[in-house]
Amino acid sequence: MNIVLLGPPGAGKGTQGERLAERCGIPKYATGDLLRDAIRLDIPLGREASRYMDSGELVPDDVVLRLVREALESPSSARKGFILDGFPRTQVQAVGLQALLEEKGLELDAVVFLDVPEEELVRRLTGRRVCLGCGAVYSVRTNAPAAADTCDECGGRLEIRADDREEIVRSRLRVYRESTQPLVEWYGRSSTSLHELAAVGSVDEVYDRLLSAVGCS
Ligand code: AP5
């Protein structure tokens, strides 16, 4: 199974992708997470990426394509497949992905577009809390931790992602509309199966829709 999860910031790509990856026994690669790891490690790629991420702009295509190539060349993806979360985000990235897959004799089985109204996205992102220790994701509205600011899983401290401040969220949504949303139509015209899901309702409800769309073999 080779799957792309496409959707605006806060659509639930990470939340749903984690569950699907576990169920299918395949790795999930989120370009946002890979970039944040590079920032934490303070390597040159991370320093370059943070200039764009802090303001909600997209990191240059060549940087992201390099990261995805490395991920797809890992032995676990070659064996069983992969889920891409937050990539591709531009047409250049989509074409780059296609070329990369062709080079490796692979193809996409499905592209899933998670659709959520914009004001709900703003509510979700401004209410998100992330564990500094293990990366677990909470929502102050729908999935709050038992003790404020403390992770139920590992006891780590919860933080608000720097780019989840409302003004940055609005700018990420604008970038999404301009650069990424056109990919829904682009994939719709391609030979890859495109599944458009209403990603509203509870996490379980959305997951059920996702599973019935892509299954898991
Ligand atoms: P990235 O980290 O990819 O952020 P994003 O796409 O903006 O997506 P998010 O992680 O914010 O949201 P999500 O859809 O995963 O939602 P989640 O499941 O967490 O990118 C960050 C930055 O990195 C970009 O701005 C860019 O600078 C750079 N970047 C990354 N990839 C790039 C690329 N390919 N090219 C160039 N630059 C790139 O859920 C959100 C919240 O909602 C959580 O609190 C969750 O608990 C809650 N929630 C989830 N589902 C539901 C539900 N059904 N109901 C209620 N709440 C829910």
Coordinates of N, CA and C and ligand atoms in Angstrom, one line a residue:
M1 N 0.8 -1.2 0.0 CA 0.0 0.0 0.0 C 0.9 1.3 0.0
N2 N 0.8 2.1 -1.0 CA 1.5 3.3 -1.1 C 0.4 4.4 -1.1
I3 N 0.4 5.2 0.0 CA -0.8 6.2 0.1 C -0.3 7.6 0.4
V4 N -1.0 8.5 -0.2 CA -0.7 10.0 0.1 C -1.9 10.5 0.8
L5 N -1.7 11.2 2.0 CA -2.7 11.9 2.7 C -2.6 13.3 2.4
L6 N -3.6 13.9 1.7 CA -3.6 15.3 1.3 C -4.7 16.0 2.1
G7 N -4.4 17.3 2.4 CA -5.4 18.0 3.1 C -4.8 19.2 3.8
P8 N -5.7 20.2 4.2 CA -5.2 21.4 4.8 C -4.6 21.2 6.1
P9 N -3.8 22.2 6.6 CA -3.3 22.1 8.0 C -4.5 21.8 9.0
G10 N -4.3 20.8 9.8 CA -5.3 20.6 10.9 C -6.4 19.6 10.4
A11 N -6.3 19.1 9.2 CA -7.4 18.2 8.7 C -7.4 16.9 9.4
G12 N -6.2 16.5 10.1 CA -6.2 15.2 10.8 C -5.3 14.2 10.0
K13 N -4.4 14.7 9.2 CA -3.5 13.8 8.4 C -2.6 13.0 9.4
G14 N -2.1 13.7 10.4 CA -1.2 13.1 11.3 C -1.9 12.1 12.2
T15 N -3.1 12.5 12.7 CA -3.9 11.7 13.6 C -4.3 10.4 12.9
Q16 N -4.9 10.6 11.7 CA -5.4 9.4 10.9 C -4.3 8.6 10.4
G17 N -3.2 9.3 9.9 CA -2.1 8.6 9.3 C -1.4 7.6 10.3
E18 N -1.3 8.1 11.6 CA -0.7 7.2 12.6 C -1.5 5.9 12.8
R19 N -2.8 6.1 12.8 CA -3.7 4.9 13.0 C -3.6 3.9 11.8
L20 N -3.6 4.5 10.7 CA -3.6 3.7 9.5 C -2.3 3.0 9.3
A21 N -1.2 3.7 9.6 CA 0.2 3.1 9.5 C 0.3 1.9 10.5
E22 N -0.3 2.1 11.7 CA -0.2 1.0 12.7 C -1.0 -0.2 12.2
R23 N -2.2 0.1 11.7 CA -3.1 -1.0 11.3 C -2.5 -1.8 10.1
C24 N -1.9 -1.0 9.1 CA -1.4 -1.6 7.9 C 0.0 -2.1 8.1
G25 N 0.7 -1.8 9.2 CA 2.1 -2.2 9.4 C 3.0 -1.6 8.4
I26 N 2.8 -0.3 8.1 CA 3.7 0.4 7.2 C 4.2 1.7 7.8
P27 N 5.3 2.2 7.4 CA 5.8 3.5 8.0 C 5.0 4.7 7.4
K28 N 4.9 5.7 8.3 CA 4.3 7.0 7.8 C 5.4 8.0 7.8
Y29 N 5.5 8.8 6.8 CA 6.5 9.8 6.7 C 5.8 11.2 6.6
A30 N 5.9 12.0 7.6 CA 5.3 13.3 7.6 C 6.5 14.3 7.3
T31 N 6.4 15.1 6.2 CA 7.5 16.0 5.9 C 7.7 17.0 7.0
G32 N 6.5 17.4 7.6 CA 6.6 18.4 8.7 C 7.4 17.9 9.9
D33 N 7.2 16.6 10.2 CA 8.0 16.0 11.3 C 9.4 15.8 11.0
L34 N 9.7 15.4 9.7 CA 11.1 15.3 9.3 C 11.8 16.6 9.4
L35 N 11.1 17.7 9.0 CA 11.7 19.0 9.0 C 11.9 19.5 10.5
R36 N 10.9 19.2 11.3 CA 11.1 19.6 12.8 C 12.2 18.8 13.4
D37 N 12.4 17.5 13.0 CA 13.6 16.8 13.5 C 14.9 17.5 13.1
A38 N 15.0 17.9 11.9 CA 16.2 18.5 11.4 C 16.4 19.8 12.1
I39 N 15.4 20.5 12.5 CA 15.5 21.8 13.3 C 16.1 21.4 14.7
R40 N 15.5 20.4 15.3 CA 15.9 20.0 16.7 C 17.4 19.6 16.7
L41 N 17.8 18.9 15.6 CA 19.2 18.5 15.5 C 20.1 19.7 15.2
D42 N 19.5 20.8 14.8 CA 20.3 22.0 14.4 C 21.3 21.7 13.3
I43 N 20.8 21.0 12.3 CA 21.7 20.7 11.1 C 21.3 21.8 10.1
P44 N 22.2 22.0 9.1 CA 22.0 23.1 8.1 C 20.6 23.1 7.5
L45 N 20.1 21.9 7.1 CA 18.8 21.7 6.5 C 17.7 22.3 7.4
G46 N 17.8 22.0 8.7 CA 16.9 22.4 9.7 C 16.9 24.0 9.8
R47 N 18.1 24.5 9.8 CA 18.2 26.0 10.0 C 17.6 26.7 8.7
E48 N 17.8 26.1 7.6 CA 17.2 26.7 6.4 C 15.7 26.6 6.4
A49 N 15.2 25.4 6.8 CA 13.7 25.1 6.8 C 13.0 26.0 7.8
S50 N 13.7 26.3 9.0 CA 12.9 27.0 10.0 C 12.6 28.5 9.6
R51 N 13.4 29.0 8.7 CA 13.1 30.4 8.2 C 11.7 30.4 7.5
Y52 N 11.3 29.3 6.8 CA 10.0 29.2 6.1 C 8.9 28.8 7.1
M53 N 9.2 27.8 7.9 CA 8.2 27.2 8.8 C 7.7 28.2 9.8
D54 N 8.6 29.0 10.3 CA 8.2 30.0 11.3 C 7.1 30.9 10.8
S55 N 7.1 31.2 9.5 CA 6.1 32.2 9.0 C 5.0 31.4 8.3
G56 N 5.0 30.1 8.3 CA 3.9 29.3 7.6 C 4.1 29.2 6.1
E57 N 5.3 29.6 5.6 CA 5.5 29.4 4.2 C 6.0 28.0 3.9
L58 N 6.0 27.6 2.6 CA 6.5 26.3 2.3 C 8.0 26.3 2.2
V59 N 8.6 25.2 2.6 CA 10.1 25.0 2.5 C 10.3 24.7 1.0
P60 N 11.5 25.1 0.4 CA 11.7 24.9 -1.0 C 11.5 23.4 -1.4
D61 N 11.0 23.2 -2.6 CA 10.7 21.9 -3.1 C 11.9 20.9 -3.1
D62 N 13.1 21.4 -3.5 CA 14.2 20.5 -3.6 C 14.6 20.0 -2.2
V63 N 14.5 20.8 -1.2 CA 14.8 20.4 0.2 C 13.9 19.2 0.6
V64 N 12.6 19.4 0.4 CA 11.6 18.4 0.8 C 11.7 17.2 -0.1
L65 N 12.0 17.3 -1.3 CA 12.1 16.1 -2.2 C 13.3 15.3 -1.8
R66 N 14.4 15.9 -1.3 CA 15.5 15.2 -0.8 C 15.2 14.3 0.4
L67 N 14.4 15.0 1.3 CA 14.0 14.2 2.5 C 13.1 13.0 2.2
V68 N 12.2 13.2 1.2 CA 11.3 12.1 0.9 C 12.1 11.0 0.2
R69 N 13.0 11.4 -0.7 CA 13.8 10.3 -1.3 C 14.5 9.5 -0.3
E70 N 15.1 10.1 0.7 CA 15.8 9.4 1.8 C 14.8 8.4 2.5
A71 N 13.6 9.0 2.8 CA 12.6 8.1 3.5 C 12.2 6.9 2.7
L72 N 11.9 7.2 1.4 CA 11.4 6.1 0.5 C 12.5 5.0 0.2
E73 N 13.8 5.5 0.4 CA 14.9 4.5 0.2 C 15.2 3.6 1.4
S74 N 14.4 3.9 2.5 CA 14.7 3.1 3.7 C 14.1 1.7 3.5
P75 N 14.7 0.6 4.0 CA 14.3 -0.7 3.7 C 12.8 -1.0 4.1
S76 N 12.3 -0.4 5.1 CA 10.9 -0.7 5.5 C 9.9 -0.3 4.5
S77 N 10.1 0.9 3.8 CA 9.2 1.3 2.8 C 9.3 0.4 1.6
A78 N 10.5 0.0 1.2 CA 10.6 -0.8 0.0 C 9.9 -2.1 0.2
R79 N 9.8 -2.6 1.4 CA 9.2 -3.9 1.7 C 7.7 -3.9 1.6
K80 N 7.1 -3.0 2.3 CA 5.6 -3.1 2.5 C 4.8 -1.9 2.1
G81 N 5.4 -0.8 1.8 CA 4.7 0.4 1.4 C 4.9 1.5 2.4
F82 N 4.1 2.6 2.2 CA 4.3 3.8 3.0 C 3.1 4.7 2.9
I83 N 3.0 5.6 3.9 CA 2.0 6.6 3.9 C 2.8 7.9 3.9
L84 N 2.4 8.8 3.0 CA 3.0 10.2 3.0 C 2.0 11.2 3.6
D85 N 2.4 11.9 4.6 CA 1.6 12.9 5.2 C 2.1 14.3 5.0
G86 N 1.4 15.1 4.3 CA 1.8 16.5 4.1 C 2.8 16.6 3.0
F87 N 2.8 15.6 2.1 CA 3.7 15.7 0.9 C 3.0 14.8 -0.1
P88 N 2.8 15.2 -1.4 CA 3.3 16.5 -1.9 C 2.4 17.7 -1.6
R89 N 3.0 18.9 -1.7 CA 2.2 20.1 -1.4 C 2.3 21.1 -2.5
T90 N 3.0 20.8 -3.6 CA 3.0 21.7 -4.8 C 3.0 20.7 -6.0
Q91 N 2.8 21.3 -7.1 CA 2.8 20.5 -8.3 C 4.2 20.0 -8.6
V92 N 5.2 20.8 -8.3 CA 6.6 20.4 -8.5 C 6.9 19.1 -7.7
Q93 N 6.4 19.1 -6.4 CA 6.6 18.0 -5.6 C 5.8 16.7 -6.1
A94 N 4.6 17.0 -6.6 CA 3.8 15.9 -7.1 C 4.5 15.2 -8.3
V95 N 5.0 16.1 -9.2 CA 5.7 15.5 -10.4 C 7.0 14.8 -9.9
G96 N 7.7 15.4 -8.9 CA 8.9 14.8 -8.4 C 8.7 13.5 -7.8
L97 N 7.5 13.4 -7.1 CA 7.2 12.1 -6.4 C 6.9 11.0 -7.5
Q98 N 6.2 11.5 -8.5 CA 5.9 10.5 -9.6 C 7.2 10.0 -10.2
A99 N 8.2 10.9 -10.5 CA 9.4 10.5 -11.1 C 10.2 9.5 -10.2
L100 N 10.2 9.9 -8.9 CA 10.9 9.0 -7.9 C 10.3 7.6 -7.8
L101 N 8.9 7.6 -7.8 CA 8.3 6.3 -7.8 C 8.6 5.4 -9.0
E102 N 8.5 6.1 -10.2 CA 8.8 5.4 -11.5 C 10.2 4.8 -11.4
E103 N 11.2 5.7 -10.9 CA 12.6 5.2 -10.8 C 12.7 4.0 -10.0
K104 N 11.8 3.8 -9.0 CA 11.9 2.7 -8.1 C 10.9 1.6 -8.4
G105 N 10.2 1.7 -9.6 CA 9.3 0.7 -10.0 C 8.1 0.6 -9.1
L106 N 7.7 1.7 -8.5 CA 6.5 1.8 -7.6 C 5.4 2.6 -8.1
E107 N 4.2 2.5 -7.6 CA 3.2 3.5 -7.9 C 2.3 3.7 -6.7
L108 N 1.6 4.8 -6.8 CA 0.7 5.2 -5.7 C -0.6 4.3 -5.8
D109 N -1.1 3.8 -4.7 CA -2.4 3.0 -4.7 C -3.5 4.0 -4.5
A110 N -3.3 5.0 -3.7 CA -4.4 5.9 -3.4 C -3.9 7.2 -2.9
V111 N -4.7 8.3 -3.2 CA -4.5 9.6 -2.7 C -5.8 9.9 -1.9
V112 N -5.7 10.2 -0.6 CA -6.9 10.5 0.2 C -6.9 12.0 0.5
F113 N -7.9 12.7 0.2 CA -8.1 14.1 0.5 C -9.0 14.2 1.7
L114 N -8.5 14.8 2.8 CA -9.3 15.0 4.0 C -9.8 16.4 4.0
D115 N -11.1 16.5 3.9 CA -11.7 17.9 3.7 C -12.4 18.3 5.0
V116 N -12.0 19.5 5.4 CA -12.6 20.1 6.7 C -12.8 21.6 6.4
P117 N -13.9 22.2 6.9 CA -14.2 23.6 6.7 C -13.1 24.4 7.5
E118 N -12.8 25.6 6.9 CA -11.7 26.4 7.4 C -11.8 26.8 8.9
E119 N -13.0 27.2 9.3 CA -13.1 27.7 10.7 C -12.8 26.5 11.7
E120 N -13.2 25.3 11.3 CA -13.0 24.1 12.2 C -11.4 23.9 12.2
L121 N -10.8 24.1 11.1 CA -9.3 23.9 11.0 C -8.6 24.9 12.0
V122 N -9.1 26.1 12.0 CA -8.5 27.1 12.9 C -8.7 26.7 14.4
R123 N -10.0 26.2 14.7 CA -10.2 25.8 16.1 C -9.3 24.6 16.4
R124 N -9.2 23.6 15.5 CA -8.4 22.5 15.8 C -6.9 22.8 16.1
L125 N -6.4 23.7 15.2 CA -4.9 24.0 15.3 C -4.6 24.8 16.5
T126 N -5.5 25.8 16.8 CA -5.2 26.7 18.0 C -5.4 25.9 19.3
G127 N -6.1 24.7 19.2 CA -6.4 23.9 20.4 C -5.5 22.7 20.5
R128 N -4.5 22.6 19.5 CA -3.6 21.4 19.5 C -2.5 21.6 20.6
R129 N -2.2 20.5 21.2 CA -1.0 20.5 22.1 C -0.2 19.3 21.8
V130 N 1.2 19.4 21.8 CA 2.0 18.4 21.3 C 3.1 18.0 22.4
C131 N 3.3 16.8 22.6 CA 4.3 16.4 23.7 C 5.7 16.6 23.2
L132 N 6.5 17.3 24.0 CA 7.9 17.5 23.7 C 8.7 16.2 23.8
G133 N 8.2 15.3 24.6 CA 8.9 14.0 24.9 C 8.7 13.0 23.8
C134 N 7.4 12.6 23.6 CA 7.1 11.5 22.7 C 6.4 11.9 21.4
G135 N 6.0 13.2 21.3 CA 5.3 13.6 20.1 C 3.8 13.4 20.0
A136 N 3.3 12.8 21.1 CA 1.8 12.5 21.1 C 1.1 13.9 20.9
V137 N -0.1 13.8 20.2 CA -0.8 15.0 19.9 C -2.2 15.0 20.7
Y138 N -2.5 16.1 21.3 CA -3.8 16.2 22.0 C -4.6 17.4 21.5
S139 N -5.8 17.4 21.9 CA -6.7 18.6 21.5 C -7.3 19.0 22.8
V140 N -7.3 20.3 23.1 CA -7.9 20.8 24.3 C -9.4 20.7 24.3
R141 N -9.9 20.5 23.1 CA -11.4 20.4 23.0 C -11.9 19.0 23.0
T142 N -11.2 18.1 22.2 CA -11.8 16.8 22.0 C -10.9 15.7 22.6
N143 N -9.7 15.9 22.9 CA -8.8 14.9 23.4 C -7.8 15.4 24.4
A144 N -8.4 16.0 25.5 CA -7.5 16.7 26.4 C -6.7 15.7 27.3
P145 N -5.5 16.1 27.7 CA -4.7 15.2 28.6 C -5.4 15.3 30.0
A146 N -5.1 14.2 30.8 CA -5.8 14.2 32.2 C -5.3 15.3 33.0
A147 N -4.0 15.7 32.9 CA -3.5 16.8 33.7 C -3.0 17.8 32.7
A148 N -3.4 19.1 32.9 CA -3.1 20.1 31.9 C -1.6 20.2 31.7
D149 N -1.2 20.3 30.4 CA 0.2 20.5 30.0 C 1.1 19.3 30.3
T150 N 0.5 18.1 30.6 CA 1.4 16.9 30.9 C 0.9 15.8 30.0
C151 N 1.8 15.1 29.4 CA 1.4 14.0 28.4 C 1.0 12.8 29.2
D152 N -0.2 12.2 28.8 CA -0.7 11.0 29.5 C 0.2 9.8 29.2
E153 N 0.9 9.8 28.0 CA 1.7 8.7 27.6 C 3.0 8.6 28.4
C154 N 3.8 9.7 28.4 CA 5.1 9.7 28.9 C 5.4 10.7 30.0
G155 N 4.4 11.5 30.4 CA 4.6 12.5 31.4 C 5.4 13.7 30.9
G156 N 5.7 13.8 29.6 CA 6.4 14.9 29.1 C 5.6 16.2 29.1
R157 N 6.3 17.3 28.8 CA 5.6 18.6 28.8 C 4.9 18.8 27.5
L158 N 3.7 19.3 27.5 CA 2.9 19.6 26.3 C 3.2 21.1 25.9
E159 N 3.3 21.3 24.6 CA 3.5 22.7 24.1 C 2.6 23.0 23.0
I160 N 2.5 24.3 22.7 CA 1.7 24.7 21.5 C 2.8 24.9 20.4
R161 N 2.5 24.3 19.3 CA 3.5 24.4 18.2 C 3.6 25.9 17.8
A162 N 4.8 26.3 17.5 CA 5.0 27.8 17.2 C 4.1 28.2 16.0
D163 N 3.9 27.4 15.1 CA 3.1 27.8 13.9 C 1.6 27.6 14.1
D164 N 1.2 27.2 15.3 CA -0.2 27.1 15.6 C -0.8 28.4 16.2
R165 N -0.1 29.5 16.2 CA -0.6 30.8 16.6 C -1.6 31.2 15.5
E166 N -2.7 31.8 15.9 CA -3.8 32.0 14.9 C -3.3 32.8 13.7
E167 N -2.4 33.8 13.8 CA -2.0 34.6 12.6 C -1.2 33.7 11.6
I168 N -0.4 32.8 12.2 CA 0.4 31.9 11.4 C -0.5 30.8 10.7
V169 N -1.5 30.4 11.5 CA -2.5 29.4 11.0 C -3.1 30.0 9.8
R170 N -3.6 31.2 9.9 CA -4.3 31.9 8.7 C -3.3 31.9 7.5
S171 N -2.1 32.2 7.8 CA -1.1 32.3 6.6 C -0.9 30.9 6.0
R172 N -0.8 29.8 6.9 CA -0.7 28.4 6.4 C -1.9 28.1 5.5
L173 N -3.1 28.5 6.0 CA -4.3 28.1 5.2 C -4.3 28.8 3.8
R174 N -3.8 30.1 3.8 CA -3.7 30.8 2.5 C -2.7 30.1 1.6
V175 N -1.5 29.7 2.1 CA -0.5 29.0 1.3 C -1.1 27.6 0.8
Y176 N -1.9 27.0 1.7 CA -2.5 25.7 1.3 C -3.5 25.9 0.1
R177 N -4.3 27.0 0.2 CA -5.3 27.2 -0.9 C -4.6 27.5 -2.2
E178 N -3.5 28.3 -2.1 CA -2.8 28.7 -3.3 C -1.9 27.5 -3.9
S179 N -1.2 26.8 -3.1 CA -0.2 25.8 -3.6 C -0.7 24.4 -3.6
T180 N -1.4 24.0 -2.6 CA -1.7 22.6 -2.4 C -3.1 22.1 -2.9
Q181 N -4.1 23.0 -2.6 CA -5.4 22.6 -3.0 C -5.6 22.2 -4.5
P182 N -4.9 22.9 -5.4 CA -5.0 22.5 -6.8 C -4.6 21.1 -7.1
L183 N -3.8 20.5 -6.1 CA -3.4 19.1 -6.4 C -4.6 18.1 -6.3
V184 N -5.7 18.5 -5.6 CA -6.8 17.6 -5.5 C -7.3 17.4 -7.0
E185 N -7.5 18.5 -7.7 CA -7.9 18.4 -9.1 C -6.9 17.6 -9.9
W186 N -5.6 17.9 -9.7 CA -4.5 17.3 -10.5 C -4.6 15.8 -10.3
Y187 N -4.7 15.3 -9.1 CA -4.8 13.9 -8.9 C -6.1 13.3 -9.4
G188 N -7.1 14.1 -9.4 CA -8.4 13.7 -9.9 C -8.3 13.4 -11.4
R189 N -7.4 14.1 -12.1 CA -7.2 13.9 -13.5 C -6.2 12.8 -13.8
S190 N -5.5 12.3 -12.8 CA -4.5 11.3 -13.0 C -5.1 9.9 -12.9
S191 N -4.2 8.9 -13.1 CA -4.8 7.6 -13.1 C -4.8 7.0 -11.6
T192 N -4.3 7.8 -10.7 CA -4.3 7.3 -9.3 C -5.7 7.4 -8.7
S193 N -6.1 6.5 -7.9 CA -7.5 6.7 -7.3 C -7.5 7.7 -6.2
L194 N -8.4 8.7 -6.4 CA -8.5 9.8 -5.4 C -9.8 9.6 -4.6
H195 N -9.6 9.6 -3.3 CA -10.8 9.5 -2.4 C -10.9 10.8 -1.6
E196 N -12.1 11.4 -1.8 CA -12.3 12.6 -1.1 C -13.2 12.3 0.1
L197 N -12.7 12.6 1.3 CA -13.4 12.2 2.6 C -13.8 13.5 3.3
A198 N -15.0 13.5 3.9 CA -15.4 14.6 4.8 C -14.7 14.2 6.1
A199 N -13.7 15.0 6.5 CA -12.9 14.6 7.7 C -13.5 15.3 8.9
V200 N -14.8 15.4 9.1 CA -15.4 16.1 10.2 C -16.1 15.0 11.0
G201 N -16.5 15.3 12.3 CA -17.0 14.3 13.2 C -15.9 13.8 14.0
S202 N -16.1 12.7 14.8 CA -15.1 12.2 15.7 C -13.9 11.6 15.0
V203 N -12.8 11.5 15.6 CA -11.6 10.8 15.0 C -12.0 9.4 14.6
D204 N -12.8 8.7 15.4 CA -13.2 7.3 15.1 C -14.0 7.3 13.8
E205 N -14.9 8.2 13.7 CA -15.8 8.3 12.5 C -15.0 8.5 11.3
V206 N -14.0 9.4 11.3 CA -13.2 9.8 10.2 C -12.4 8.5 9.8
Y207 N -11.9 7.9 10.9 CA -11.0 6.7 10.6 C -11.8 5.6 9.9
D208 N -13.1 5.4 10.3 CA -13.9 4.4 9.7 C -14.1 4.7 8.2
R209 N -14.3 6.0 7.9 CA -14.4 6.4 6.5 C -13.1 6.1 5.7
L210 N -12.0 6.4 6.4 CA -10.7 6.2 5.7 C -10.5 4.7 5.4
L211 N -10.8 3.9 6.4 CA -10.5 2.5 6.2 C -11.4 1.9 5.1
S212 N -12.7 2.4 5.1 CA -13.5 1.9 4.0 C -13.1 2.4 2.6
A213 N -12.4 3.5 2.6 CA -11.9 4.0 1.3 C -10.7 3.3 0.8
V214 N -9.7 3.1 1.7 CA -8.4 2.5 1.3 C -8.2 1.0 1.7
G215 N -9.0 0.6 2.7 CA -8.8 -0.8 3.2 C -7.4 -0.9 3.7
C216 N -7.0 -2.1 3.8 CA -5.6 -2.4 4.3 C -5.3 -3.8 4.0
S217 N -4.5 -4.0 2.9 CA -4.3 -5.4 2.6 C -2.9 -5.9 3.2
Ligands
AP5_1 P1 3.1 20.1 8.8 O1 3.7 19.7 10.1 O2 2.9 19.1 7.7 O3 1.7 20.8 9.1 P2 0.3 20.8 8.3 O4 0.2 20.1 7.0 O5 0.1 22.2 8.4 O6 -0.5 19.8 9.1 P3 -0.7 19.7 10.6 O7 0.4 18.8 11.3 O8 -0.8 21.1 11.2 O9 -2.2 19.1 10.8 P4 -2.7 17.6 10.5 O10 -3.5 17.5 9.3 O11 -1.6 16.6 10.7 O12 -3.7 17.5 11.8 P5 -3.5 16.7 13.2 O13 -3.8 15.3 13.0 O14 -2.3 17.1 13.9 O15 3.9 21.3 8.2 C1 4.4 22.3 9.0 C2 5.3 23.2 8.1 O16 6.4 22.5 7.6 C3 4.6 23.8 6.8 O17 3.9 25.0 7.2 C4 5.8 24.0 5.9 O18 6.5 25.2 6.3 C5 6.7 22.8 6.2 N1 6.4 21.7 5.3 C6 5.9 20.5 5.7 N2 5.7 19.7 4.6 C7 6.1 20.4 3.5 C8 6.2 20.2 2.1 N3 5.8 19.0 1.6 N4 6.6 21.2 1.3 C9 7.0 22.4 1.8 N5 7.0 22.7 3.1 C10 6.6 21.7 4.0 O19 -4.8 17.3 13.9 C11 -4.8 18.7 14.3 C12 -5.5 18.8 15.6 O20 -6.9 18.5 15.4 C13 -5.0 17.9 16.8 O21 -5.1 18.6 18.0 C14 -6.0 16.7 16.7 O22 -6.1 16.1 18.0 C15 -7.3 17.4 16.3 N6 -8.1 16.5 15.5 C16 -7.8 15.6 14.6 N7 -8.9 15.0 14.1 C17 -9.9 15.6 14.7 C18 -11.4 15.4 14.6 N8 -11.9 14.5 13.7 N9 -12.2 16.2 15.3 C19 -11.7 17.1 16.2 N10 -10.3 17.3 16.3 C20 -9.5 16.5 15.6

